[in-house]
Short mmCIF file of C-alpha atoms and ligand atoms in Angstrom, two decimals:
data_model
loop_
_atom_site.label_atom_id
_atom_site.label_comp_id
_atom_site.label_asym_id
_atom_site.label_seq_id
_atom_site.Cartn_x
_atom_site.Cartn_y
_atom_site.Cartn_z
CA UNK A 5 10.93 23.10 -28.25
CA UNK A 6 9.32 21.87 -25.05
CA UNK A 7 8.60 18.16 -25.09
CA UNK A 8 5.00 17.05 -25.63
CA UNK A 9 3.43 13.58 -25.69
CA UNK A 10 0.01 14.77 -26.89
CA UNK A 11 0.44 13.39 -30.45
CA UNK A 12 1.08 9.93 -29.01
CA UNK A 13 -2.00 10.23 -26.87
CA UNK A 14 -4.00 10.82 -30.05
CA UNK A 15 -2.40 7.93 -31.93
CA UNK A 16 -2.92 5.48 -29.06
CA UNK A 17 -6.53 6.67 -28.81
CA UNK A 18 -6.54 7.03 -25.05
CA UNK A 19 -10.06 6.93 -23.65
CA UNK A 20 -11.33 7.87 -20.18
CA UNK A 21 -10.94 5.03 -17.70
CA UNK A 22 -13.88 3.38 -15.94
CA UNK A 23 -14.32 0.87 -13.15
CA UNK A 24 -14.88 -2.81 -13.95
CA UNK A 25 -17.30 -4.38 -11.50
CA UNK A 26 -19.19 -7.64 -11.95
CA UNK A 27 -18.37 -7.74 -15.66
CA UNK A 28 -19.59 -4.18 -16.35
CA UNK A 29 -17.63 -1.02 -17.13
CA UNK A 30 -18.94 2.16 -15.56
CA UNK A 31 -18.05 5.45 -13.86
CA UNK A 32 -17.62 5.89 -10.11
CA UNK A 33 -20.97 6.23 -8.32
CA UNK A 34 -20.17 9.82 -7.35
CA UNK A 35 -18.63 10.60 -10.76
CA UNK A 36 -15.21 11.39 -9.25
CA UNK A 37 -12.22 11.27 -11.59
CA UNK A 38 -8.42 11.57 -11.35
CA UNK A 39 -6.48 13.63 -13.90
CA UNK A 40 -3.31 11.93 -15.10
CA UNK A 41 -0.32 14.21 -15.68
CA UNK A 42 2.49 12.81 -17.79
CA UNK A 43 5.75 12.62 -15.83
CA UNK A 44 7.92 13.60 -18.82
CA UNK A 45 5.96 16.72 -19.71
CA UNK A 46 3.54 17.63 -16.94
CA UNK A 47 0.71 17.60 -19.51
CA UNK A 48 -2.78 16.45 -18.47
CA UNK A 49 -3.37 13.57 -20.85
CA UNK A 50 -6.32 11.61 -19.55
CA UNK A 51 -8.57 10.82 -16.65
CA UNK A 52 -10.05 7.80 -14.96
CA UNK A 53 -12.65 7.03 -12.31
CA UNK A 54 -11.85 7.29 -8.61
CA UNK A 55 -13.61 4.42 -6.85
CA UNK A 56 -15.36 5.57 -3.68
CA UNK A 57 -15.87 3.34 -0.66
CA UNK A 58 -19.29 2.43 -2.11
CA UNK A 59 -17.71 1.37 -5.43
CA UNK A 60 -15.15 -0.73 -3.58
CA UNK A 61 -17.99 -2.34 -1.61
CA UNK A 62 -19.72 -3.22 -4.90
CA UNK A 63 -16.51 -4.71 -6.27
CA UNK A 64 -15.88 -6.80 -3.16
CA UNK A 65 -19.49 -7.98 -3.14
CA UNK A 66 -19.17 -9.06 -6.79
CA UNK A 67 -15.95 -10.92 -6.05
CA UNK A 68 -17.55 -12.58 -3.02
CA UNK A 69 -20.60 -13.72 -5.02
CA UNK A 70 -18.36 -15.07 -7.76
CA UNK A 71 -16.23 -16.92 -5.22
CA UNK A 72 -19.13 -18.34 -3.22
CA UNK A 73 -20.92 -19.56 -6.34
CA UNK A 74 -17.97 -21.90 -6.93
CA UNK A 75 -18.29 -21.30 -10.68
CA UNK A 76 -14.62 -20.29 -10.84
CA UNK A 77 -13.08 -21.82 -7.74
CA UNK A 78 -14.53 -25.27 -8.44
CA UNK A 79 -14.46 -25.08 -12.23
CA UNK A 80 -12.89 -27.88 -14.27
CA UNK A 81 -9.13 -27.49 -14.29
CA UNK A 82 -9.16 -27.09 -18.07
CA UNK A 83 -11.42 -24.04 -17.79
CA UNK A 84 -8.78 -22.20 -15.78
CA UNK A 85 -5.78 -23.66 -17.63
CA UNK A 86 -7.10 -22.79 -21.07
CA UNK A 87 -8.18 -19.31 -20.02
CA UNK A 88 -4.78 -18.48 -18.57
CA UNK A 89 -2.97 -19.70 -21.70
CA UNK A 90 -5.44 -17.86 -23.94
CA UNK A 91 -4.83 -14.69 -21.96
CA UNK A 92 -1.04 -15.11 -22.16
CA UNK A 93 -1.34 -15.24 -25.94
CA UNK A 94 -3.65 -12.22 -26.04
CA UNK A 95 -1.09 -10.26 -24.00
CA UNK A 96 1.63 -11.17 -26.51
CA UNK A 97 -0.60 -10.09 -29.41
CA UNK A 98 -1.23 -6.73 -27.74
CA UNK A 99 2.31 -6.15 -26.49
CA UNK A 100 3.00 -3.07 -28.64
CA UNK A 101 -0.29 -1.42 -27.68
CA UNK A 102 0.33 -2.10 -23.97
CA UNK A 103 3.87 -0.74 -24.13
CA UNK A 104 2.53 2.45 -25.69
CA UNK A 105 -0.10 2.78 -22.95
CA UNK A 106 2.58 2.28 -20.32
CA UNK A 107 4.69 5.03 -21.93
CA UNK A 108 1.67 7.34 -21.53
CA UNK A 109 1.14 6.15 -17.95
CA UNK A 110 4.50 6.16 -16.22
CA UNK A 111 6.79 7.47 -18.96
CA UNK A 112 8.79 4.21 -19.26
CA UNK A 113 10.27 4.41 -22.75
CA UNK A 114 9.24 1.92 -25.44
CA UNK A 115 12.88 0.81 -25.66
CA UNK A 116 12.89 -0.34 -22.04
CA UNK A 117 9.36 -1.73 -22.15
CA UNK A 118 10.79 -4.26 -24.63
CA UNK A 119 13.45 -5.49 -22.21
CA UNK A 120 12.34 -8.85 -20.85
CA UNK A 121 12.18 -8.07 -17.11
CA UNK A 122 9.46 -5.45 -17.44
CA UNK A 123 7.95 -6.58 -20.73
CA UNK A 124 4.49 -7.78 -21.63
CA UNK A 125 6.21 -11.01 -22.73
CA UNK A 126 7.43 -11.67 -19.19
CA UNK A 127 3.90 -11.08 -17.88
CA UNK A 128 2.55 -13.53 -20.47
CA UNK A 129 5.11 -16.13 -19.38
CA UNK A 130 3.94 -15.75 -15.77
CA UNK A 131 0.38 -16.60 -16.87
CA UNK A 132 1.61 -19.63 -18.82
CA UNK A 133 3.66 -20.74 -15.84
CA UNK A 134 0.77 -20.54 -13.37
CA UNK A 135 -1.62 -22.30 -15.76
CA UNK A 136 0.66 -25.27 -15.15
CA UNK A 137 0.02 -25.33 -11.40
CA UNK A 138 -3.78 -25.54 -11.63
CA UNK A 139 -3.88 -29.36 -11.73
CA UNK A 140 -0.63 -30.03 -9.90
CA UNK A 141 -0.83 -28.50 -6.44
CA UNK A 142 -2.78 -30.57 -3.99
CA UNK A 143 -2.45 -31.84 -0.47
CA UNK A 144 -1.08 -35.04 0.98
CA UNK A 145 -2.50 -38.35 2.15
CA UNK A 146 -0.55 -39.35 5.24
CA UNK A 147 -0.38 -42.60 7.21
CA UNK A 148 -2.33 -42.14 10.47
CA UNK A 149 0.10 -41.34 13.30
CA UNK A 150 -1.91 -43.22 15.90
CA UNK A 151 -2.32 -46.30 13.69
CA UNK A 152 -5.69 -47.87 12.96
CA UNK A 153 -7.83 -47.41 9.93
CA UNK A 154 -8.06 -43.69 9.39
CA UNK A 155 -7.71 -41.40 6.44
CA UNK A 156 -5.58 -38.36 7.18
CA UNK A 157 -5.50 -35.90 4.31
CA UNK A 158 -4.69 -32.30 3.49
CA UNK A 159 -6.22 -30.15 0.75
CA UNK A 160 -5.20 -26.81 -0.71
CA UNK A 161 -8.19 -24.58 -1.25
CA UNK A 162 -8.44 -21.10 -2.76
CA UNK A 163 -8.07 -18.44 -0.10
CA UNK A 164 -11.17 -16.52 -1.20
CA UNK A 165 -11.50 -12.85 -2.19
CA UNK A 166 -8.13 -11.24 -2.84
CA UNK A 167 -7.40 -7.51 -2.87
CA UNK A 168 -4.45 -7.06 -5.23
CA UNK A 169 -2.78 -3.66 -5.04
CA UNK A 170 -0.20 -2.58 -7.61
CA UNK A 171 2.52 0.07 -7.70
CA UNK A 172 3.17 2.11 -10.81
CA UNK A 173 6.68 1.09 -11.85
CA UNK A 174 6.26 -2.31 -13.53
CA UNK A 175 2.53 -2.76 -14.11
CA UNK A 176 2.75 -5.69 -16.56
CA UNK A 177 4.94 -8.01 -14.53
CA UNK A 178 3.45 -7.09 -11.17
CA UNK A 179 -0.12 -7.50 -12.46
CA UNK A 180 0.87 -10.97 -13.65
CA UNK A 181 2.68 -11.93 -10.43
CA UNK A 182 -0.56 -11.43 -8.50
CA UNK A 183 -3.39 -12.12 -10.90
CA UNK A 184 -1.99 -15.29 -12.52
CA UNK A 185 -1.52 -17.32 -9.31
CA UNK A 186 -4.70 -15.91 -7.73
CA UNK A 187 -6.84 -16.96 -10.70
CA UNK A 188 -4.99 -20.26 -11.10
CA UNK A 189 -5.69 -21.11 -7.46
CA UNK A 190 -9.41 -20.35 -7.92
CA UNK A 191 -9.57 -17.06 -6.02
CA UNK A 192 -11.60 -14.06 -7.09
CA UNK A 193 -10.02 -10.63 -7.13
CA UNK A 194 -10.54 -6.93 -6.62
CA UNK A 195 -7.59 -5.26 -8.28
CA UNK A 196 -6.43 -1.72 -7.56
CA UNK A 197 -4.10 -0.18 -10.12
CA UNK A 198 -1.71 2.56 -9.11
CA UNK A 199 -3.05 6.04 -9.82
CA UNK A 200 0.26 6.60 -11.68
CA UNK A 201 -0.09 3.62 -14.05
CA UNK A 202 -3.77 3.03 -14.70
CA UNK A 203 -4.30 3.03 -18.46
CA UNK A 204 -2.14 0.00 -19.19
CA UNK A 205 -3.84 -1.94 -16.38
CA UNK A 206 -7.29 -0.98 -17.70
CA UNK A 207 -6.37 -2.54 -21.03
CA UNK A 208 -4.94 -5.65 -19.38
CA UNK A 209 -8.25 -6.12 -17.57
CA UNK A 210 -10.22 -5.58 -20.80
CA UNK A 211 -8.17 -8.36 -22.39
CA UNK A 212 -9.06 -10.71 -19.51
CA UNK A 213 -12.70 -10.16 -20.47
CA UNK A 214 -11.81 -10.98 -24.10
CA UNK A 215 -10.12 -14.17 -22.90
CA UNK A 216 -13.49 -15.20 -21.40
CA UNK A 217 -13.11 -14.59 -17.66
CA UNK A 218 -16.59 -14.86 -16.08
CA UNK A 219 -18.20 -11.75 -14.56
CA UNK A 220 -17.19 -10.93 -11.00
CA UNK A 221 -14.06 -13.09 -10.95
CA UNK A 222 -11.83 -10.06 -11.43
CA UNK A 223 -12.99 -6.54 -10.65
CA UNK A 224 -10.95 -3.38 -11.14
CA UNK A 225 -11.12 -0.30 -8.95
CA UNK A 226 -9.00 2.71 -9.84
CA UNK A 227 -8.02 5.70 -7.76
CA UNK A 228 -5.51 6.75 -5.10
CA UNK A 229 -4.63 5.23 -1.73
CA UNK A 230 -7.39 7.21 -0.08
CA UNK A 231 -10.30 6.55 -0.49
CA UNK A 232 -9.94 3.59 -2.88
CA UNK A 233 -7.06 1.64 -1.35
CA UNK A 234 -8.06 2.31 2.25
CA UNK A 235 -11.54 0.88 1.78
CA UNK A 236 -10.09 -2.19 0.12
CA UNK A 237 -7.55 -3.02 2.84
CA UNK A 238 -10.06 -2.49 5.65
CA UNK A 239 -12.97 -4.26 3.97
CA UNK A 240 -14.26 -7.09 6.20
CA UNK A 241 -15.06 -9.34 3.25
CA UNK A 242 -11.55 -9.36 1.79
CA UNK A 243 -9.72 -12.55 2.76
CA UNK A 244 -6.24 -11.64 1.56
CA UNK A 245 -4.32 -8.52 0.58
CA UNK A 246 -1.52 -9.01 -1.92
CA UNK A 247 0.43 -5.77 -2.09
CA UNK A 248 3.45 -4.43 -3.93
CA UNK A 249 4.60 -0.94 -3.07
CA UNK A 250 6.32 1.14 -0.44
CA UNK A 251 7.26 -0.01 3.04
CA UNK A 252 5.12 2.71 4.62
CA UNK A 253 1.94 1.52 2.92
CA UNK A 254 2.95 -2.11 3.59
CA UNK A 255 3.02 -1.35 7.30
CA UNK A 256 -0.37 0.33 7.09
CA UNK A 257 -1.74 -2.82 5.42
CA UNK A 258 -0.45 -5.05 8.21
CA UNK A 259 -2.13 -2.73 10.70
CA UNK A 260 -5.40 -2.68 8.78
CA UNK A 261 -5.39 -6.46 8.36
CA UNK A 262 -5.66 -6.97 12.12
CA UNK A 263 -9.40 -6.22 12.18
CA UNK A 264 -10.35 -9.43 10.39
CA UNK A 265 -6.92 -11.13 10.42
CA UNK A 266 -6.58 -10.97 6.66
CA UNK A 267 -3.80 -12.92 5.05
CA UNK A 268 -1.16 -10.49 3.79
CA UNK A 269 1.63 -10.75 1.21
CA UNK A 270 3.94 -7.76 0.87
CA UNK A 271 6.54 -6.96 -1.79
CA UNK A 272 8.21 -3.79 -0.55
CA UNK A 273 11.27 -1.68 -1.16
CA UNK A 274 14.98 -2.23 -0.79
CA UNK A 275 18.44 -0.78 -0.53
CA UNK A 276 20.07 -3.66 -2.28
CA UNK A 277 23.87 -3.80 -2.34
CA UNK A 278 26.24 -4.79 -5.13
CA UNK A 279 29.38 -6.34 -3.60
CA UNK A 280 32.26 -5.86 -6.00
CA UNK A 281 35.37 -7.81 -4.98
CA UNK A 282 38.92 -7.21 -6.15
CA UNK A 283 38.76 -10.46 -8.14
CA UNK A 284 35.56 -9.56 -10.03
CA UNK A 285 35.88 -11.04 -13.54
CA UNK A 286 35.22 -7.64 -15.11
CA UNK A 287 35.06 -4.63 -12.81
CA UNK A 288 33.98 -2.33 -15.66
CA UNK A 289 31.06 -4.58 -16.47
CA UNK A 290 30.14 -4.88 -12.79
CA UNK A 291 30.07 -1.08 -12.57
CA UNK A 292 28.03 -0.70 -15.74
CA UNK A 293 25.57 -3.38 -14.64
CA UNK A 294 25.13 -1.74 -11.24
CA UNK A 295 24.87 1.83 -12.51
CA UNK A 296 22.73 0.64 -15.44
CA UNK A 297 20.16 -0.83 -13.05
CA UNK A 298 20.10 2.44 -11.10
CA UNK A 299 19.63 4.62 -14.17
CA UNK A 300 18.41 2.80 -17.29
CA UNK A 301 14.73 2.26 -17.93
CA UNK A 302 13.15 3.24 -14.64
CA UNK A 303 15.70 5.82 -13.43
CA UNK A 304 16.35 3.84 -10.29
CA UNK A 305 12.65 3.50 -9.52
CA UNK A 306 13.05 -0.26 -9.32
CA UNK A 307 12.68 -2.18 -6.06
CA UNK A 308 15.64 -4.49 -6.57
CA UNK A 309 18.14 -2.09 -8.19
CA UNK A 310 21.56 -2.23 -6.50
CA UNK A 311 21.54 1.37 -5.30
CA UNK A 312 24.37 0.74 -2.84
CA UNK A 313 27.72 -0.34 -4.32
CA UNK A 314 30.19 -1.86 -1.84
CA UNK A 315 33.51 -1.86 -3.68
CA UNK A 316 36.91 -3.26 -2.68
CA UNK A 317 39.51 -0.50 -2.43
CA UNK A 318 41.79 -2.19 -4.98
CA UNK A 319 39.22 -1.72 -7.75
CA UNK A 320 37.45 1.34 -6.36
CA UNK A 321 38.65 3.95 -8.86
CA UNK A 322 38.19 1.58 -11.80
CA UNK A 323 34.61 0.97 -10.64
CA UNK A 324 33.87 4.69 -10.28
CA UNK A 325 35.27 5.46 -13.73
CA UNK A 326 33.12 2.83 -15.45
CA UNK A 327 30.00 3.77 -13.45
CA UNK A 328 30.51 7.37 -14.51
CA UNK A 329 30.85 6.21 -18.13
CA UNK A 330 27.50 4.44 -17.82
CA UNK A 331 25.90 7.57 -16.36
CA UNK A 332 27.02 9.44 -19.48
CA UNK A 333 25.18 7.01 -21.75
CA UNK A 334 21.71 7.62 -20.27
CA UNK A 335 19.31 9.42 -22.57
CA UNK A 336 16.08 11.09 -21.49
CA UNK A 337 13.20 12.60 -23.42
CA UNK A 338 10.18 11.42 -25.41
CA UNK A 339 9.40 7.87 -24.24
CA UNK A 340 8.24 7.04 -27.78
CA UNK A 341 11.67 7.91 -29.23
CA UNK A 342 13.65 4.64 -29.67
CA UNK A 343 16.84 6.50 -28.72
CA UNK A 344 15.51 7.31 -25.24
CA UNK A 345 16.48 4.70 -22.66
CA UNK A 346 15.34 6.07 -19.33
CA UNK A 347 12.37 7.67 -17.58
CA UNK A 348 11.43 10.75 -15.61
CA UNK A 349 10.61 10.39 -11.93
CA UNK A 350 6.96 9.52 -11.55
CA UNK A 351 5.60 12.74 -10.08
CA UNK A 352 6.50 16.11 -8.61
CA UNK A 353 6.50 14.70 -5.07
CA UNK A 354 9.04 12.05 -6.00
CA UNK A 355 11.14 14.66 -7.83
CA UNK A 356 11.30 16.81 -4.69
CA UNK A 357 12.12 13.77 -2.58
CA UNK A 358 15.00 12.67 -4.80
CA UNK A 359 16.41 16.20 -5.06
CA UNK A 360 16.23 16.37 -1.25
CA UNK A 361 18.27 13.16 -0.95
CA UNK A 362 20.81 14.56 -3.43
CA UNK A 363 21.25 17.67 -1.30
CA UNK A 364 21.72 15.44 1.72
CA UNK A 365 24.18 13.32 -0.27
CA UNK A 366 26.36 16.36 -0.91
CA UNK A 367 26.99 16.49 2.83
CA UNK A 368 27.41 12.72 3.18
CA UNK A 369 29.65 11.81 0.25
CA UNK A 370 31.67 13.04 -2.73
CA UNK A 371 29.50 13.94 -5.73
CA UNK A 372 31.16 12.21 -8.71
CA UNK A 373 28.61 13.04 -11.35
CA UNK A 374 25.05 14.36 -11.79
CA UNK A 375 23.06 15.91 -8.99
CA UNK A 376 20.87 18.27 -11.00
CA UNK A 377 17.38 18.39 -12.42
CA UNK A 378 17.29 18.62 -16.22
CA UNK A 379 16.23 21.88 -17.83
CA UNK A 380 15.79 23.06 -21.44
CA UNK A 381 13.25 21.06 -23.47
CA UNK A 382 12.79 18.74 -20.50
CA UNK A 383 12.19 21.43 -17.89
CA UNK A 384 8.51 20.50 -17.50
CA UNK A 385 9.34 16.85 -16.82
CA UNK A 386 10.60 15.22 -13.63
CA UNK A 387 14.07 14.39 -14.97
CA UNK A 388 17.12 14.10 -12.72
CA UNK A 389 20.67 13.46 -13.94
CA UNK A 390 22.21 10.05 -13.20
CA UNK A 391 24.03 10.70 -9.93
CA UNK A 392 26.92 8.99 -8.14
CA UNK A 393 28.14 9.67 -4.63
CA UNK A 394 31.49 8.11 -3.65
CA UNK A 395 33.14 7.67 -0.23
CA UNK A 396 29.78 7.26 1.47
CA UNK A 397 29.63 5.79 4.95
CA UNK A 398 27.21 2.88 5.08
CA UNK A 399 25.36 4.51 7.97
CA UNK A 400 24.63 7.65 5.90
CA UNK A 401 21.05 8.44 4.96
CA UNK A 402 21.75 7.96 1.25
CA UNK A 403 23.18 4.50 1.97
CA UNK A 404 20.29 3.44 4.20
CA UNK A 405 17.08 4.86 2.75
CA UNK A 406 15.34 3.85 -0.45
CA UNK A 407 15.68 6.92 -2.67
CA UNK A 408 13.85 5.52 -5.72
CA UNK A 409 15.75 7.68 -8.17
CA UNK A 410 18.93 7.53 -10.30
CA UNK A 411 21.29 7.82 -7.35
CA UNK A 412 24.11 5.37 -6.54
CA UNK A 413 25.93 5.46 -3.19
CA UNK A 414 29.42 3.90 -3.33
CA UNK A 415 30.98 2.57 -0.13
CA UNK A 416 34.59 1.25 -0.01
CA UNK A 417 35.61 -1.93 1.86
CA UNK A 418 38.80 -3.87 2.60
CA UNK A 419 37.79 -7.43 3.53
CA UNK A 420 35.10 -9.95 2.64
CA UNK A 421 33.99 -10.02 6.27
CA UNK A 422 33.50 -6.26 6.23
CA UNK A 423 31.66 -6.36 2.90
CA UNK A 424 29.14 -8.90 4.21
CA UNK A 425 28.62 -6.93 7.43
CA UNK A 426 28.04 -3.70 5.48
CA UNK A 427 25.68 -5.45 3.06
CA UNK A 428 23.57 -6.78 5.93
CA UNK A 429 23.63 -3.50 7.84
CA UNK A 430 20.27 -2.29 6.54
CA UNK A 431 16.62 -2.62 7.49
CA UNK A 432 15.90 -4.01 4.03
CA UNK A 433 16.67 -7.41 2.50
CA UNK A 434 15.34 -7.60 -1.04
CA UNK A 435 18.30 -8.39 -3.28
CA UNK A 436 22.06 -8.25 -3.77
CA UNK A 437 24.68 -8.64 -6.47
CA UNK A 438 27.98 -10.39 -5.88
CA UNK A 439 30.81 -9.82 -8.36
CA UNK A 440 33.75 -12.21 -7.97
CA UNK A 441 35.59 -14.85 -10.00
CA UNK A 442 36.11 -17.02 -6.91
CA UNK A 443 33.30 -19.59 -6.93
CA UNK A 444 33.66 -20.49 -3.29
CA UNK A 445 33.60 -16.84 -2.26
CA UNK A 446 30.51 -16.29 -4.41
CA UNK A 447 28.52 -18.99 -2.63
CA UNK A 448 30.01 -18.26 0.79
CA UNK A 449 28.90 -14.65 0.53
CA UNK A 450 25.54 -15.52 -1.05
CA UNK A 451 24.76 -17.82 1.90
CA UNK A 452 25.55 -15.08 4.41
CA UNK A 453 23.55 -12.27 2.84
CA UNK A 454 20.16 -11.69 4.47
CA UNK A 455 18.28 -11.01 1.23
CA UNK A 456 15.70 -12.75 -0.93
CA UNK A 457 17.42 -12.80 -4.34
CA UNK A 458 21.10 -12.76 -5.26
CA UNK A 459 22.73 -12.36 -8.65
CA UNK A 460 26.27 -13.69 -8.97
CA UNK A 461 28.08 -11.74 -11.69
CA UNK A 462 24.71 -10.76 -13.16
CA UNK A 463 20.98 -11.00 -12.63
CA UNK A 464 17.98 -11.80 -14.72
CA UNK A 465 14.26 -11.91 -14.04
CA UNK A 466 12.80 -15.43 -14.27
CA UNK A 467 9.02 -15.87 -14.30
CA UNK A 468 9.03 -19.13 -12.33
CA UNK A 469 11.36 -18.35 -9.40
CA UNK A 470 10.34 -17.08 -5.97
CA UNK A 471 10.97 -13.37 -5.45
CA UNK A 472 10.60 -11.34 -2.27
CA UNK A 473 12.31 -9.87 0.70
CA UNK A 474 13.89 -10.65 4.04
CA UNK A 475 13.43 -8.15 6.88
CA UNK A 476 11.47 -4.99 5.99
CA UNK A 477 11.49 -5.75 2.26
CA UNK A 478 8.39 -7.86 2.54
CA UNK A 479 6.37 -10.83 3.68
CA UNK A 480 6.06 -13.95 1.55
CA UNK A 481 7.19 -14.61 -2.01
CA UNK A 482 5.82 -14.00 -5.47
CA UNK A 483 6.70 -16.23 -8.40
CA UNK A 484 6.58 -19.97 -8.83
CA UNK A 485 5.02 -22.58 -6.58
CA UNK A 486 5.33 -20.45 -3.44
CA UNK A 487 3.21 -17.74 -5.06
CA UNK A 488 0.51 -20.19 -6.05
CA UNK A 489 0.44 -21.66 -2.55
CA UNK A 490 0.15 -18.19 -1.03
CA UNK A 491 -3.31 -17.93 -2.63
CA UNK A 492 -4.47 -21.14 -0.93
CA UNK A 493 -5.43 -22.26 2.58
CA UNK A 494 -4.32 -25.65 3.80
CA UNK A 495 -7.16 -27.79 5.13
CA UNK A 496 -6.88 -31.07 7.05
CA UNK A 497 -9.56 -33.73 6.70
CA UNK A 498 -9.73 -36.89 8.84
CA UNK A 499 -12.01 -39.87 8.52
CA UNK A 500 -12.09 -43.21 10.33
CA UNK A 501 -12.76 -46.05 7.88
CA UNK A 502 -14.48 -48.30 10.38
CA UNK A 503 -16.73 -48.04 13.41
CA UNK A 504 -14.01 -46.86 15.82
CA UNK A 505 -14.73 -44.00 18.17
CA UNK A 506 -12.30 -41.08 18.00
P1 NAD B 26 3.06 3.18 -2.91
O1 NAD B 26 3.16 2.36 -1.68
O2 NAD B 26 3.00 4.64 -2.81
O3 NAD B 26 1.73 2.74 -3.71
C1 NAD B 26 1.49 1.40 -4.08
C2 NAD B 26 0.00 1.19 -4.21
O4 NAD B 26 -0.60 1.32 -2.92
C3 NAD B 26 -0.70 2.19 -5.11
O5 NAD B 26 -1.72 1.52 -5.84
C4 NAD B 26 -1.31 3.17 -4.12
O6 NAD B 26 -2.44 3.84 -4.61
C5 NAD B 26 -1.70 2.21 -3.02
N1 NAD B 26 -1.90 2.84 -1.71
C6 NAD B 26 -1.32 3.97 -1.20
N2 NAD B 26 -1.77 4.20 0.05
C7 NAD B 26 -2.65 3.20 0.34
C8 NAD B 26 -3.44 2.89 1.47
N3 NAD B 26 -3.43 3.64 2.58
N4 NAD B 26 -4.21 1.79 1.42
C9 NAD B 26 -4.22 0.99 0.33
N5 NAD B 26 -3.51 1.24 -0.78
C10 NAD B 26 -2.72 2.34 -0.77
O7 NAD B 26 4.25 2.70 -3.86
P2 NAD B 26 4.64 3.18 -5.34
O8 NAD B 26 5.21 4.54 -5.31
O9 NAD B 26 3.49 2.92 -6.28
O10 NAD B 26 5.77 2.11 -5.69
C11 NAD B 26 7.08 2.27 -5.27
C12 NAD B 26 7.40 1.32 -4.14
O11 NAD B 26 7.09 -0.01 -4.53
C13 NAD B 26 8.88 1.30 -3.82
O12 NAD B 26 9.07 1.27 -2.44
C14 NAD B 26 9.36 0.00 -4.46
O13 NAD B 26 10.53 -0.51 -3.89
C15 NAD B 26 8.18 -0.88 -4.26
N6 NAD B 26 8.18 -2.00 -5.20
C16 NAD B 26 8.47 -3.25 -4.71
C17 NAD B 26 8.52 -4.33 -5.59
C18 NAD B 26 8.82 -5.71 -5.09
O14 NAD B 26 8.55 -6.67 -5.81
N7 NAD B 26 9.38 -5.88 -3.90
C19 NAD B 26 8.27 -4.13 -6.95
C20 NAD B 26 7.98 -2.85 -7.39
C21 NAD B 26 7.94 -1.78 -6.51
#
């Protein structure tokens, strides 16, 4: 029987999505809506408002009024601290409901939605973490360089109105990585959800209202890149754009920011390598970890997945065997079935793109496993078999471009020097994995890799660490103190304490 998710839609009680502007829910001014098709079944399961340029203008105006009033940005620290903690707890209470909404949005199975990295719990921890910065980040008081009796001080002030733009693949964590530091710093926000993961974000915004966030401090506009996103990134009254998504849209945002010199933070894509040395403590585990990240949960639609495996020739066949074993363990289907551990590709366009890369891969490497779209009960969904290409040259398209699907390119190497050179031979620089039992090698290699985050013999998401990319993987960092600071401007204030002339 062909897969359907309609019964889950009924049990979750999915309602049509509206815009949230100045504390009020309502439709788009022109009544436009977007139909959401489920990626596992192709079924139309809900719709939400498409914000026009006029709606975006209303949202930015509300955020500007809320910012300029100072009611949020200059509120008592406890107002912001308590709200952020209250919200973190509300998220935890609603974790099951949010996971179910996400399964209806982007098809990420409930089983994977419970894994820490992409869970509601991780998002809640990010809010708790940033609540802690509210009363701790300030400026400095410095001794005057030219002597005399002067005060020389710096202050950190909220940056103003922030446009926060989300991708579809990890809405809980990525919502938190932007909204928690922005609110903690005293900014006001216009948030744009991805058109492929809107329902879970709508509920997260509703819960912010329940936590007591004042009207206008956070506004939600829904809809696609054009018109909704375009109006937001070109709006003259937006002070900062905080974006997570593709490199192409990231570049467009940099371009659009030039008009008013908006501050810009970008979390973009990657082609992150796993470097597996001959002395890896457990080659089988290294292979399963690498292939698992490329296939489990998000089907490789994860920015930091190690989609390029650089493997020493001495352990090459062992690696391929274990990676193939992992591919065989992946289960697809109804995201509400606890036995299902991975997702469909997000939409038909992405399905075509990934199948195109697989065809290209057949000319660039040796197909070890996979390579086909799934049929049968799953024929209406965007499912692609876990796929491995071996003997790939690092300059090949499938070793250089972000495929964003369950496709691993395996490249052999002979020396550490070569492995590092291959790893760095990419336009991206988001993450890397290093598998070795030699501690000195581990750190030597980690220091030489031009990437933002490195896992040595494993990797875990931490809510309080900086995360972001070198090179074309991004600008700036999310997570931790650096994220909080990225939502502030540094101001210098000077004052002579006597009658001296400057
Ligand atoms: P995308 O760039 O297509 O869309 C991201 C968001 O930008 C969506 O909300 C979309 O509607 C909006 N958008 C599209 N065009 C726009 C425009 N012209 N102006 C303003 N907004 C516009 O990306 P996606 O498919 O949603 O996400 C996948 C990408 O995100 C991958 O490249 C992945 O690597 C990256 N990603 C990066 C990180 C990270 O932390 N570095 C995390 C998750 C995903």
